[in-house]
Amino acid sequence: QRIIKLQIPEATENGSEISCVKFANNSLNFACGTSDGMSMIYDLRTSHPIITKDQGYGFGIKKIIFLEEN
């Protein structure tokens, strides 16, 4: 069993908090949203986000949904 520390990008270190978390069905990816509108997607095999997106509105992320391919 292994525990990993995930790195949060510097853009979110200004007092914002993680506001939601969602694991993908593949069990390797997970996403989190912050109280200042940032979204990050992680591959659990690495400690840094593979995608970081500022939603541009400044509002907190309340829900994350992964869309599955057909």
mmCIF file with all atom_site columns, N, CA and C in Angstrom:
data_model
loop_
_atom_site.group_PDB
_atom_site.id
_atom_site.type_symbol
_atom_site.label_atom_id
_atom_site.label_alt_id
_atom_site.label_comp_id
_atom_site.label_asym_id
_atom_site.label_entity_id
_atom_site.label_seq_id
_atom_site.pdbx_PDB_ins_code
_atom_site.Cartn_x
_atom_site.Cartn_y
_atom_site.Cartn_z
_atom_site.occupancy
_atom_site.B_iso_or_equiv
_atom_site.pdbx_formal_charge
_atom_site.auth_seq_id
_atom_site.auth_comp_id
_atom_site.auth_asym_id
_atom_site.auth_atom_id
_atom_site.pdbx_PDB_model_num
ATOM 1   N N  . GLN A 1 1  ? 0.848   -1.175 0.000   1.00 0.00 ? 1  GLN A N  1
ATOM 2   C CA . GLN A 1 1  ? 0.000   0.000  0.000   1.00 0.00 ? 1  GLN A CA 1
ATOM 3   C C  . GLN A 1 1  ? 0.889   1.233  0.000   1.00 0.00 ? 1  GLN A C  1
ATOM 4   N N  . ARG A 1 2  ? 0.486   2.236  -0.771  1.00 0.00 ? 2  ARG A N  1
ATOM 5   C CA . ARG A 1 2  ? 1.308   3.418  -0.949  1.00 0.00 ? 2  ARG A CA 1
ATOM 6   C C  . ARG A 1 2  ? 0.441   4.661  -0.793  1.00 0.00 ? 2  ARG A C  1
ATOM 7   N N  . ILE A 1 3  ? 1.018   5.684  -0.208  1.00 0.00 ? 3  ILE A N  1
ATOM 8   C CA . ILE A 1 3  ? 0.323   6.962  -0.044  1.00 0.00 ? 3  ILE A CA 1
ATOM 9   C C  . ILE A 1 3  ? 1.107   8.008  -0.820  1.00 0.00 ? 3  ILE A C  1
ATOM 10  N N  . ILE A 1 4  ? 0.383   8.874  -1.503  1.00 0.00 ? 4  ILE A N  1
ATOM 11  C CA . ILE A 1 4  ? 1.026   9.907  -2.308  1.00 0.00 ? 4  ILE A CA 1
ATOM 12  C C  . ILE A 1 4  ? 0.541   11.285 -1.855  1.00 0.00 ? 4  ILE A C  1
ATOM 13  N N  . LYS A 1 5  ? 1.424   12.246 -1.919  1.00 0.00 ? 5  LYS A N  1
ATOM 14  C CA . LYS A 1 5  ? 1.065   13.633 -1.622  1.00 0.00 ? 5  LYS A CA 1
ATOM 15  C C  . LYS A 1 5  ? 0.892   14.348 -2.954  1.00 0.00 ? 5  LYS A C  1
ATOM 16  N N  . LEU A 1 6  ? -0.292  14.867 -3.203  1.00 0.00 ? 6  LEU A N  1
ATOM 17  C CA . LEU A 1 6  ? -0.573  15.553 -4.454  1.00 0.00 ? 6  LEU A CA 1
ATOM 18  C C  . LEU A 1 6  ? -0.218  17.025 -4.334  1.00 0.00 ? 6  LEU A C  1
ATOM 19  N N  . GLN A 1 7  ? 0.412   17.543 -5.358  1.00 0.00 ? 7  GLN A N  1
ATOM 20  C CA . GLN A 1 7  ? 0.815   18.943 -5.392  1.00 0.00 ? 7  GLN A CA 1
ATOM 21  C C  . GLN A 1 7  ? -0.328  19.796 -5.931  1.00 0.00 ? 7  GLN A C  1
ATOM 22  N N  . ILE A 1 8  ? -0.624  20.879 -5.247  1.00 0.00 ? 8  ILE A N  1
ATOM 23  C CA . ILE A 1 8  ? -1.636  21.831 -5.699  1.00 0.00 ? 8  ILE A CA 1
ATOM 24  C C  . ILE A 1 8  ? -0.901  22.989 -6.368  1.00 0.00 ? 8  ILE A C  1
ATOM 25  N N  . PRO A 1 9  ? -1.287  23.362 -7.583  1.00 0.00 ? 9  PRO A N  1
ATOM 26  C CA . PRO A 1 9  ? -0.589  24.443 -8.291  1.00 0.00 ? 9  PRO A CA 1
ATOM 27  C C  . PRO A 1 9  ? -0.546  25.735 -7.483  1.00 0.00 ? 9  PRO A C  1
ATOM 28  N N  . GLU A 1 10 ? 0.513   26.516 -7.706  1.00 0.00 ? 10 GLU A N  1
ATOM 29  C CA . GLU A 1 10 ? 0.709   27.769 -6.968  1.00 0.00 ? 10 GLU A CA 1
ATOM 30  C C  . GLU A 1 10 ? -0.452  28.734 -7.120  1.00 0.00 ? 10 GLU A C  1
ATOM 31  N N  . ALA A 1 11 ? -1.144  28.677 -8.233  1.00 0.00 ? 11 ALA A N  1
ATOM 32  C CA . ALA A 1 11 ? -2.260  29.604 -8.463  1.00 0.00 ? 11 ALA A CA 1
ATOM 33  C C  . ALA A 1 11 ? -3.370  29.424 -7.445  1.00 0.00 ? 11 ALA A C  1
ATOM 34  N N  . THR A 1 12 ? -3.430  28.270 -6.785  1.00 0.00 ? 12 THR A N  1
ATOM 35  C CA . THR A 1 12 ? -4.498  28.032 -5.819  1.00 0.00 ? 12 THR A CA 1
ATOM 36  C C  . THR A 1 12 ? -4.016  28.146 -4.374  1.00 0.00 ? 12 THR A C  1
ATOM 37  N N  . GLU A 1 13 ? -2.782  28.502 -4.155  1.00 0.00 ? 13 GLU A N  1
ATOM 38  C CA . GLU A 1 13 ? -2.244  28.548 -2.799  1.00 0.00 ? 13 GLU A CA 1
ATOM 39  C C  . GLU A 1 13 ? -2.511  29.868 -2.083  1.00 0.00 ? 13 GLU A C  1
ATOM 40  N N  . ASN A 1 14 ? -3.397  30.695 -2.595  1.00 0.00 ? 14 ASN A N  1
ATOM 41  C CA . ASN A 1 14 ? -3.666  32.007 -2.000  1.00 0.00 ? 14 ASN A CA 1
ATOM 42  C C  . ASN A 1 14 ? -4.830  31.958 -1.018  1.00 0.00 ? 14 ASN A C  1
ATOM 43  N N  . GLY A 1 15 ? -4.974  30.854 -0.311  1.00 0.00 ? 15 GLY A N  1
ATOM 44  C CA . GLY A 1 15 ? -6.029  30.746 0.679   1.00 0.00 ? 15 GLY A CA 1
ATOM 45  C C  . GLY A 1 15 ? -7.257  30.013 0.190   1.00 0.00 ? 15 GLY A C  1
ATOM 46  N N  . SER A 1 16 ? -7.261  29.577 -1.065  1.00 0.00 ? 16 SER A N  1
ATOM 47  C CA . SER A 1 16 ? -8.420  28.828 -1.548  1.00 0.00 ? 16 SER A CA 1
ATOM 48  C C  . SER A 1 16 ? -8.395  27.420 -0.955  1.00 0.00 ? 16 SER A C  1
ATOM 49  N N  . GLU A 1 17 ? -9.546  26.788 -0.959  1.00 0.00 ? 17 GLU A N  1
ATOM 50  C CA . GLU A 1 17 ? -9.686  25.455 -0.378  1.00 0.00 ? 17 GLU A CA 1
ATOM 51  C C  . GLU A 1 17 ? -10.236 24.501 -1.417  1.00 0.00 ? 17 GLU A C  1
ATOM 52  N N  . ILE A 1 18 ? -9.958  23.217 -1.234  1.00 0.00 ? 18 ILE A N  1
ATOM 53  C CA . ILE A 1 18 ? -10.552 22.190 -2.087  1.00 0.00 ? 18 ILE A CA 1
ATOM 54  C C  . ILE A 1 18 ? -12.039 22.142 -1.747  1.00 0.00 ? 18 ILE A C  1
ATOM 55  N N  . SER A 1 19 ? -12.893 22.312 -2.753  1.00 0.00 ? 19 SER A N  1
ATOM 56  C CA . SER A 1 19 ? -14.336 22.365 -2.504  1.00 0.00 ? 19 SER A CA 1
ATOM 57  C C  . SER A 1 19 ? -15.073 21.107 -2.954  1.00 0.00 ? 19 SER A C  1
ATOM 58  N N  . CYS A 1 20 ? -14.477 20.310 -3.846  1.00 0.00 ? 20 CYS A N  1
ATOM 59  C CA . CYS A 1 20 ? -15.089 19.040 -4.236  1.00 0.00 ? 20 CYS A CA 1
ATOM 60  C C  . CYS A 1 20 ? -14.039 18.127 -4.842  1.00 0.00 ? 20 CYS A C  1
ATOM 61  N N  . VAL A 1 21 ? -14.314 16.828 -4.778  1.00 0.00 ? 21 VAL A N  1
ATOM 62  C CA . VAL A 1 21 ? -13.412 15.802 -5.298  1.00 0.00 ? 21 VAL A CA 1
ATOM 63  C C  . VAL A 1 21 ? -14.252 14.732 -5.966  1.00 0.00 ? 21 VAL A C  1
ATOM 64  N N  . LYS A 1 22 ? -13.755 14.199 -7.090  1.00 0.00 ? 22 LYS A N  1
ATOM 65  C CA . LYS A 1 22 ? -14.471 13.126 -7.790  1.00 0.00 ? 22 LYS A CA 1
ATOM 66  C C  . LYS A 1 22 ? -13.455 12.170 -8.399  1.00 0.00 ? 22 LYS A C  1
ATOM 67  N N  . PHE A 1 23 ? -13.629 10.869 -8.160  1.00 0.00 ? 23 PHE A N  1
ATOM 68  C CA . PHE A 1 23 ? -12.799 9.844  -8.781  1.00 0.00 ? 23 PHE A CA 1
ATOM 69  C C  . PHE A 1 23 ? -13.451 9.382  -10.067 1.00 0.00 ? 23 PHE A C  1
ATOM 70  N N  . ALA A 1 24 ? -12.630 9.120  -11.091 1.00 0.00 ? 24 ALA A N  1
ATOM 71  C CA . ALA A 1 24 ? -13.127 8.568  -12.352 1.00 0.00 ? 24 ALA A CA 1
ATOM 72  C C  . ALA A 1 24 ? -13.363 7.068  -12.174 1.00 0.00 ? 24 ALA A C  1
ATOM 73  N N  . ASN A 1 25 ? -14.183 6.489  -13.032 1.00 0.00 ? 25 ASN A N  1
ATOM 74  C CA . ASN A 1 25 ? -14.482 5.059  -12.948 1.00 0.00 ? 25 ASN A CA 1
ATOM 75  C C  . ASN A 1 25 ? -13.263 4.184  -13.194 1.00 0.00 ? 25 ASN A C  1
ATOM 76  N N  . ASN A 1 26 ? -12.229 4.711  -13.854 1.00 0.00 ? 26 ASN A N  1
ATOM 77  C CA . ASN A 1 26 ? -11.032 3.912  -14.115 1.00 0.00 ? 26 ASN A CA 1
ATOM 78  C C  . ASN A 1 26 ? -10.125 3.780  -12.891 1.00 0.00 ? 26 ASN A C  1
ATOM 79  N N  . SER A 1 27 ? -10.445 4.447  -11.820 1.00 0.00 ? 27 SER A N  1
ATOM 80  C CA . SER A 1 27 ? -9.714  4.411  -10.546 1.00 0.00 ? 27 SER A CA 1
ATOM 81  C C  . SER A 1 27 ? -8.294  4.967  -10.625 1.00 0.00 ? 27 SER A C  1
ATOM 82  N N  . LEU A 1 28 ? -7.892  5.500  -11.762 1.00 0.00 ? 28 LEU A N  1
ATOM 83  C CA . LEU A 1 28 ? -6.558  6.079  -11.895 1.00 0.00 ? 28 LEU A CA 1
ATOM 84  C C  . LEU A 1 28 ? -6.582  7.598  -11.927 1.00 0.00 ? 28 LEU A C  1
ATOM 85  N N  . ASN A 1 29 ? -7.710  8.166  -12.281 1.00 0.00 ? 29 ASN A N  1
ATOM 86  C CA . ASN A 1 29 ? -7.823  9.618  -12.389 1.00 0.00 ? 29 ASN A CA 1
ATOM 87  C C  . ASN A 1 29 ? -8.791  10.147 -11.344 1.00 0.00 ? 29 ASN A C  1
ATOM 88  N N  . PHE A 1 30 ? -8.485  11.338 -10.889 1.00 0.00 ? 30 PHE A N  1
ATOM 89  C CA . PHE A 1 30 ? -9.431  12.013 -10.020 1.00 0.00 ? 30 PHE A CA 1
ATOM 90  C C  . PHE A 1 30 ? -9.291  13.507 -10.242 1.00 0.00 ? 30 PHE A C  1
ATOM 91  N N  . ALA A 1 31 ? -10.366 14.210 -9.973  1.00 0.00 ? 31 ALA A N  1
ATOM 92  C CA . ALA A 1 31 ? -10.397 15.654 -10.187 1.00 0.00 ? 31 ALA A CA 1
ATOM 93  C C  . ALA A 1 31 ? -10.802 16.338 -8.895  1.00 0.00 ? 31 ALA A C  1
ATOM 94  N N  . CYS A 1 32 ? -10.332 17.559 -8.736  1.00 0.00 ? 32 CYS A N  1
ATOM 95  C CA . CYS A 1 32 ? -10.770 18.358 -7.599  1.00 0.00 ? 32 CYS A CA 1
ATOM 96  C C  . CYS A 1 32 ? -11.014 19.780 -8.077  1.00 0.00 ? 32 CYS A C  1
ATOM 97  N N  . GLY A 1 33 ? -11.911 20.440 -7.383  1.00 0.00 ? 33 GLY A N  1
ATOM 98  C CA . GLY A 1 33 ? -12.229 21.830 -7.656  1.00 0.00 ? 33 GLY A CA 1
ATOM 99  C C  . GLY A 1 33 ? -11.942 22.649 -6.419  1.00 0.00 ? 33 GLY A C  1
ATOM 100 N N  . THR A 1 34 ? -11.676 23.925 -6.602  1.00 0.00 ? 34 THR A N  1
ATOM 101 C CA . THR A 1 34 ? -11.336 24.781 -5.473  1.00 0.00 ? 34 THR A CA 1
ATOM 102 C C  . THR A 1 34 ? -12.388 25.867 -5.267  1.00 0.00 ? 34 THR A C  1
ATOM 103 N N  . SER A 1 35 ? -12.282 26.514 -4.134  1.00 0.00 ? 35 SER A N  1
ATOM 104 C CA . SER A 1 35 ? -13.240 27.557 -3.774  1.00 0.00 ? 35 SER A CA 1
ATOM 105 C C  . SER A 1 35 ? -13.084 28.823 -4.609  1.00 0.00 ? 35 SER A C  1
ATOM 106 N N  . ASP A 1 36 ? -11.992 28.936 -5.368  1.00 0.00 ? 36 ASP A N  1
ATOM 107 C CA . ASP A 1 36 ? -11.817 30.118 -6.220  1.00 0.00 ? 36 ASP A CA 1
ATOM 108 C C  . ASP A 1 36 ? -11.933 29.806 -7.714  1.00 0.00 ? 36 ASP A C  1
ATOM 109 N N  . GLY A 1 37 ? -12.501 28.641 -8.064  1.00 0.00 ? 37 GLY A N  1
ATOM 110 C CA . GLY A 1 37 ? -12.816 28.350 -9.459  1.00 0.00 ? 37 GLY A CA 1
ATOM 111 C C  . GLY A 1 37 ? -11.781 27.592 -10.256 1.00 0.00 ? 37 GLY A C  1
ATOM 112 N N  . MET A 1 38 ? -10.804 26.991 -9.611  1.00 0.00 ? 38 MET A N  1
ATOM 113 C CA . MET A 1 38 ? -9.806  26.185 -10.317 1.00 0.00 ? 38 MET A CA 1
ATOM 114 C C  . MET A 1 38 ? -10.247 24.722 -10.333 1.00 0.00 ? 38 MET A C  1
ATOM 115 N N  . SER A 1 39 ? -9.981  24.043 -11.450 1.00 0.00 ? 39 SER A N  1
ATOM 116 C CA . SER A 1 39 ? -10.224 22.604 -11.574 1.00 0.00 ? 39 SER A CA 1
ATOM 117 C C  . SER A 1 39 ? -8.909  21.938 -11.931 1.00 0.00 ? 39 SER A C  1
ATOM 118 N N  . MET A 1 40 ? -8.641  20.801 -11.310 1.00 0.00 ? 40 MET A N  1
ATOM 119 C CA . MET A 1 40 ? -7.414  20.058 -11.582 1.00 0.00 ? 40 MET A CA 1
ATOM 120 C C  . MET A 1 40 ? -7.742  18.590 -11.761 1.00 0.00 ? 40 MET A C  1
ATOM 121 N N  . ILE A 1 41 ? -7.139  17.971 -12.765 1.00 0.00 ? 41 ILE A N  1
ATOM 122 C CA . ILE A 1 41 ? -7.288  16.536 -12.980 1.00 0.00 ? 41 ILE A CA 1
ATOM 123 C C  . ILE A 1 41 ? -5.934  15.890 -12.733 1.00 0.00 ? 41 ILE A C  1
ATOM 124 N N  . TYR A 1 42 ? -5.942  14.834 -11.938 1.00 0.00 ? 42 TYR A N  1
ATOM 125 C CA . TYR A 1 42 ? -4.726  14.124 -11.570 1.00 0.00 ? 42 TYR A CA 1
ATOM 126 C C  . TYR A 1 42 ? -4.763  12.702 -12.100 1.00 0.00 ? 42 TYR A C  1
ATOM 127 N N  . ASP A 1 43 ? -3.604  12.190 -12.457 1.00 0.00 ? 43 ASP A N  1
ATOM 128 C CA . ASP A 1 43 ? -3.384  10.761 -12.648 1.00 0.00 ? 43 ASP A CA 1
ATOM 129 C C  . ASP A 1 43 ? -2.715  10.328 -11.348 1.00 0.00 ? 43 ASP A C  1
ATOM 130 N N  . LEU A 1 44 ? -3.277  9.375  -10.642 1.00 0.00 ? 44 LEU A N  1
ATOM 131 C CA . LEU A 1 44 ? -2.777  9.030  -9.317  1.00 0.00 ? 44 LEU A CA 1
ATOM 132 C C  . LEU A 1 44 ? -1.378  8.423  -9.330  1.00 0.00 ? 44 LEU A C  1
ATOM 133 N N  . ARG A 1 45 ? -0.829  8.164  -10.503 1.00 0.00 ? 45 ARG A N  1
ATOM 134 C CA . ARG A 1 45 ? 0.542   7.661  -10.591 1.00 0.00 ? 45 ARG A CA 1
ATOM 135 C C  . ARG A 1 45 ? 1.561   8.793  -10.558 1.00 0.00 ? 45 ARG A C  1
ATOM 136 N N  . THR A 1 46 ? 1.086   10.038 -10.583 1.00 0.00 ? 46 THR A N  1
ATOM 137 C CA . THR A 1 46 ? 1.969   11.201 -10.504 1.00 0.00 ? 46 THR A CA 1
ATOM 138 C C  . THR A 1 46 ? 1.447   12.146 -9.430  1.00 0.00 ? 46 THR A C  1
ATOM 139 N N  . SER A 1 47 ? 2.297   13.032 -8.956  1.00 0.00 ? 47 SER A N  1
ATOM 140 C CA . SER A 1 47 ? 1.871   13.931 -7.873  1.00 0.00 ? 47 SER A CA 1
ATOM 141 C C  . SER A 1 47 ? 1.408   15.297 -8.363  1.00 0.00 ? 47 SER A C  1
ATOM 142 N N  . HIS A 1 48 ? 1.648   15.604 -9.634  1.00 0.00 ? 48 HIS A N  1
ATOM 143 C CA . HIS A 1 48 ? 1.251   16.904 -10.181 1.00 0.00 ? 48 HIS A CA 1
ATOM 144 C C  . HIS A 1 48 ? 0.031   16.738 -11.076 1.00 0.00 ? 48 HIS A C  1
ATOM 145 N N  . PRO A 1 49 ? -0.833  17.751 -11.149 1.00 0.00 ? 49 PRO A N  1
ATOM 146 C CA . PRO A 1 49 ? -2.013  17.636 -12.016 1.00 0.00 ? 49 PRO A CA 1
ATOM 147 C C  . PRO A 1 49 ? -1.615  17.530 -13.484 1.00 0.00 ? 49 PRO A C  1
ATOM 148 N N  . ILE A 1 50 ? -2.374  16.722 -14.236 1.00 0.00 ? 50 ILE A N  1
ATOM 149 C CA . ILE A 1 50 ? -2.109  16.617 -15.671 1.00 0.00 ? 50 ILE A CA 1
ATOM 150 C C  . ILE A 1 50 ? -2.835  17.722 -16.425 1.00 0.00 ? 50 ILE A C  1
ATOM 151 N N  . ILE A 1 51 ? -3.895  18.265 -15.830 1.00 0.00 ? 51 ILE A N  1
ATOM 152 C CA . ILE A 1 51 ? -4.631  19.390 -16.411 1.00 0.00 ? 51 ILE A CA 1
ATOM 153 C C  . ILE A 1 51 ? -5.026  20.335 -15.281 1.00 0.00 ? 51 ILE A C  1
ATOM 154 N N  . THR A 1 52 ? -4.809  21.618 -15.480 1.00 0.00 ? 52 THR A N  1
ATOM 155 C CA . THR A 1 52 ? -5.270  22.649 -14.548 1.00 0.00 ? 52 THR A CA 1
ATOM 156 C C  . THR A 1 52 ? -6.037  23.680 -15.352 1.00 0.00 ? 52 THR A C  1
ATOM 157 N N  . LYS A 1 53 ? -7.228  24.019 -14.893 1.00 0.00 ? 53 LYS A N  1
ATOM 158 C CA . LYS A 1 53 ? -8.088  24.953 -15.637 1.00 0.00 ? 53 LYS A CA 1
ATOM 159 C C  . LYS A 1 53 ? -8.674  25.972 -14.676 1.00 0.00 ? 53 LYS A C  1
ATOM 160 N N  . ASP A 1 54 ? -8.474  27.238 -14.983 1.00 0.00 ? 54 ASP A N  1
ATOM 161 C CA . ASP A 1 54 ? -9.126  28.314 -14.247 1.00 0.00 ? 54 ASP A CA 1
ATOM 162 C C  . ASP A 1 54 ? -10.440 28.593 -14.964 1.00 0.00 ? 54 ASP A C  1
ATOM 163 N N  . GLN A 1 55 ? -11.550 28.398 -14.284 1.00 0.00 ? 55 GLN A N  1
ATOM 164 C CA . GLN A 1 55 ? -12.855 28.561 -14.915 1.00 0.00 ? 55 GLN A CA 1
ATOM 165 C C  . GLN A 1 55 ? -13.158 30.023 -15.235 1.00 0.00 ? 55 GLN A C  1
ATOM 166 N N  . GLY A 1 56 ? -12.422 30.955 -14.628 1.00 0.00 ? 56 GLY A N  1
ATOM 167 C CA . GLY A 1 56 ? -12.513 32.353 -15.010 1.00 0.00 ? 56 GLY A CA 1
ATOM 168 C C  . GLY A 1 56 ? -13.627 33.159 -14.374 1.00 0.00 ? 56 GLY A C  1
ATOM 169 N N  . TYR A 1 57 ? -14.405 32.557 -13.504 1.00 0.00 ? 57 TYR A N  1
ATOM 170 C CA . TYR A 1 57 ? -15.513 33.287 -12.890 1.00 0.00 ? 57 TYR A CA 1
ATOM 171 C C  . TYR A 1 57 ? -15.246 33.655 -11.435 1.00 0.00 ? 57 TYR A C  1
ATOM 172 N N  . GLY A 1 58 ? -14.308 32.974 -10.799 1.00 0.00 ? 58 GLY A N  1
ATOM 173 C CA . GLY A 1 58 ? -13.994 33.253 -9.408  1.00 0.00 ? 58 GLY A CA 1
ATOM 174 C C  . GLY A 1 58 ? -14.916 32.587 -8.410  1.00 0.00 ? 58 GLY A C  1
ATOM 175 N N  . PHE A 1 59 ? -15.906 31.839 -8.895  1.00 0.00 ? 59 PHE A N  1
ATOM 176 C CA . PHE A 1 59 ? -16.825 31.126 -8.002  1.00 0.00 ? 59 PHE A CA 1
ATOM 177 C C  . PHE A 1 59 ? -16.284 29.735 -7.716  1.00 0.00 ? 59 PHE A C  1
ATOM 178 N N  . GLY A 1 60 ? -16.625 29.208 -6.558  1.00 0.00 ? 60 GLY A N  1
ATOM 179 C CA . GLY A 1 60 ? -16.170 27.884 -6.181  1.00 0.00 ? 60 GLY A CA 1
ATOM 180 C C  . GLY A 1 60 ? -16.767 26.783 -7.049  1.00 0.00 ? 60 GLY A C  1
ATOM 181 N N  . ILE A 1 61 ? -16.001 25.725 -7.230  1.00 0.00 ? 61 ILE A N  1
ATOM 182 C CA . ILE A 1 61 ? -16.472 24.546 -7.952  1.00 0.00 ? 61 ILE A CA 1
ATOM 183 C C  . ILE A 1 61 ? -17.258 23.703 -6.952  1.00 0.00 ? 61 ILE A C  1
ATOM 184 N N  . LYS A 1 62 ? -18.495 23.372 -7.290  1.00 0.00 ? 62 LYS A N  1
ATOM 185 C CA . LYS A 1 62 ? -19.355 22.626 -6.368  1.00 0.00 ? 62 LYS A CA 1
ATOM 186 C C  . LYS A 1 62 ? -19.533 21.169 -6.758  1.00 0.00 ? 62 LYS A C  1
ATOM 187 N N  . LYS A 1 63 ? -19.356 20.852 -8.050  1.00 0.00 ? 63 LYS A N  1
ATOM 188 C CA . LYS A 1 63 ? -19.589 19.485 -8.493  1.00 0.00 ? 63 LYS A CA 1
ATOM 189 C C  . LYS A 1 63 ? -18.746 19.197 -9.725  1.00 0.00 ? 63 LYS A C  1
ATOM 190 N N  . ILE A 1 64 ? -18.181 18.001 -9.775  1.00 0.00 ? 64 ILE A N  1
ATOM 191 C CA . ILE A 1 64 ? -17.408 17.553 -10.931 1.00 0.00 ? 64 ILE A CA 1
ATOM 192 C C  . ILE A 1 64 ? -18.032 16.261 -11.434 1.00 0.00 ? 64 ILE A C  1
ATOM 193 N N  . ILE A 1 65 ? -18.188 16.156 -12.753 1.00 0.00 ? 65 ILE A N  1
ATOM 194 C CA . ILE A 1 65 ? -18.742 14.951 -13.374 1.00 0.00 ? 65 ILE A CA 1
ATOM 195 C C  . ILE A 1 65 ? -17.784 14.514 -14.476 1.00 0.00 ? 65 ILE A C  1
ATOM 196 N N  . PHE A 1 66 ? -17.384 13.249 -14.463 1.00 0.00 ? 66 PHE A N  1
ATOM 197 C CA . PHE A 1 66 ? -16.598 12.693 -15.556 1.00 0.00 ? 66 PHE A CA 1
ATOM 198 C C  . PHE A 1 66 ? -17.558 12.160 -16.607 1.00 0.00 ? 66 PHE A C  1
ATOM 199 N N  . LEU A 1 67 ? -17.356 12.543 -17.857 1.00 0.00 ? 67 LEU A N  1
ATOM 200 C CA . LEU A 1 67 ? -18.161 12.022 -18.957 1.00 0.00 ? 67 LEU A CA 1
ATOM 201 C C  . LEU A 1 67 ? -17.467 10.791 -19.508 1.00 0.00 ? 67 LEU A C  1
ATOM 202 N N  . GLU A 1 68 ? -18.198 9.695  -19.597 1.00 0.00 ? 68 GLU A N  1
ATOM 203 C CA . GLU A 1 68 ? -17.639 8.437  -20.083 1.00 0.00 ? 68 GLU A CA 1
ATOM 204 C C  . GLU A 1 68 ? -17.771 8.346  -21.590 1.00 0.00 ? 68 GLU A C  1
ATOM 205 N N  . GLU A 1 69 ? -16.757 7.755  -22.239 1.00 0.00 ? 69 GLU A N  1
ATOM 206 C CA . GLU A 1 69 ? -16.821 7.536  -23.678 1.00 0.00 ? 69 GLU A CA 1
ATOM 207 C C  . GLU A 1 69 ? -17.745 6.366  -23.973 1.00 0.00 ? 69 GLU A C  1
ATOM 208 N N  . ASN A 1 70 ? -18.444 6.433  -25.106 1.00 0.00 ? 70 ASN A N  1
ATOM 209 C CA . ASN A 1 70 ? -19.339 5.332  -25.491 1.00 0.00 ? 70 ASN A CA 1
ATOM 210 C C  . ASN A 1 70 ? -18.598 4.304  -26.281 1.00 0.00 ? 70 ASN A C  1
#
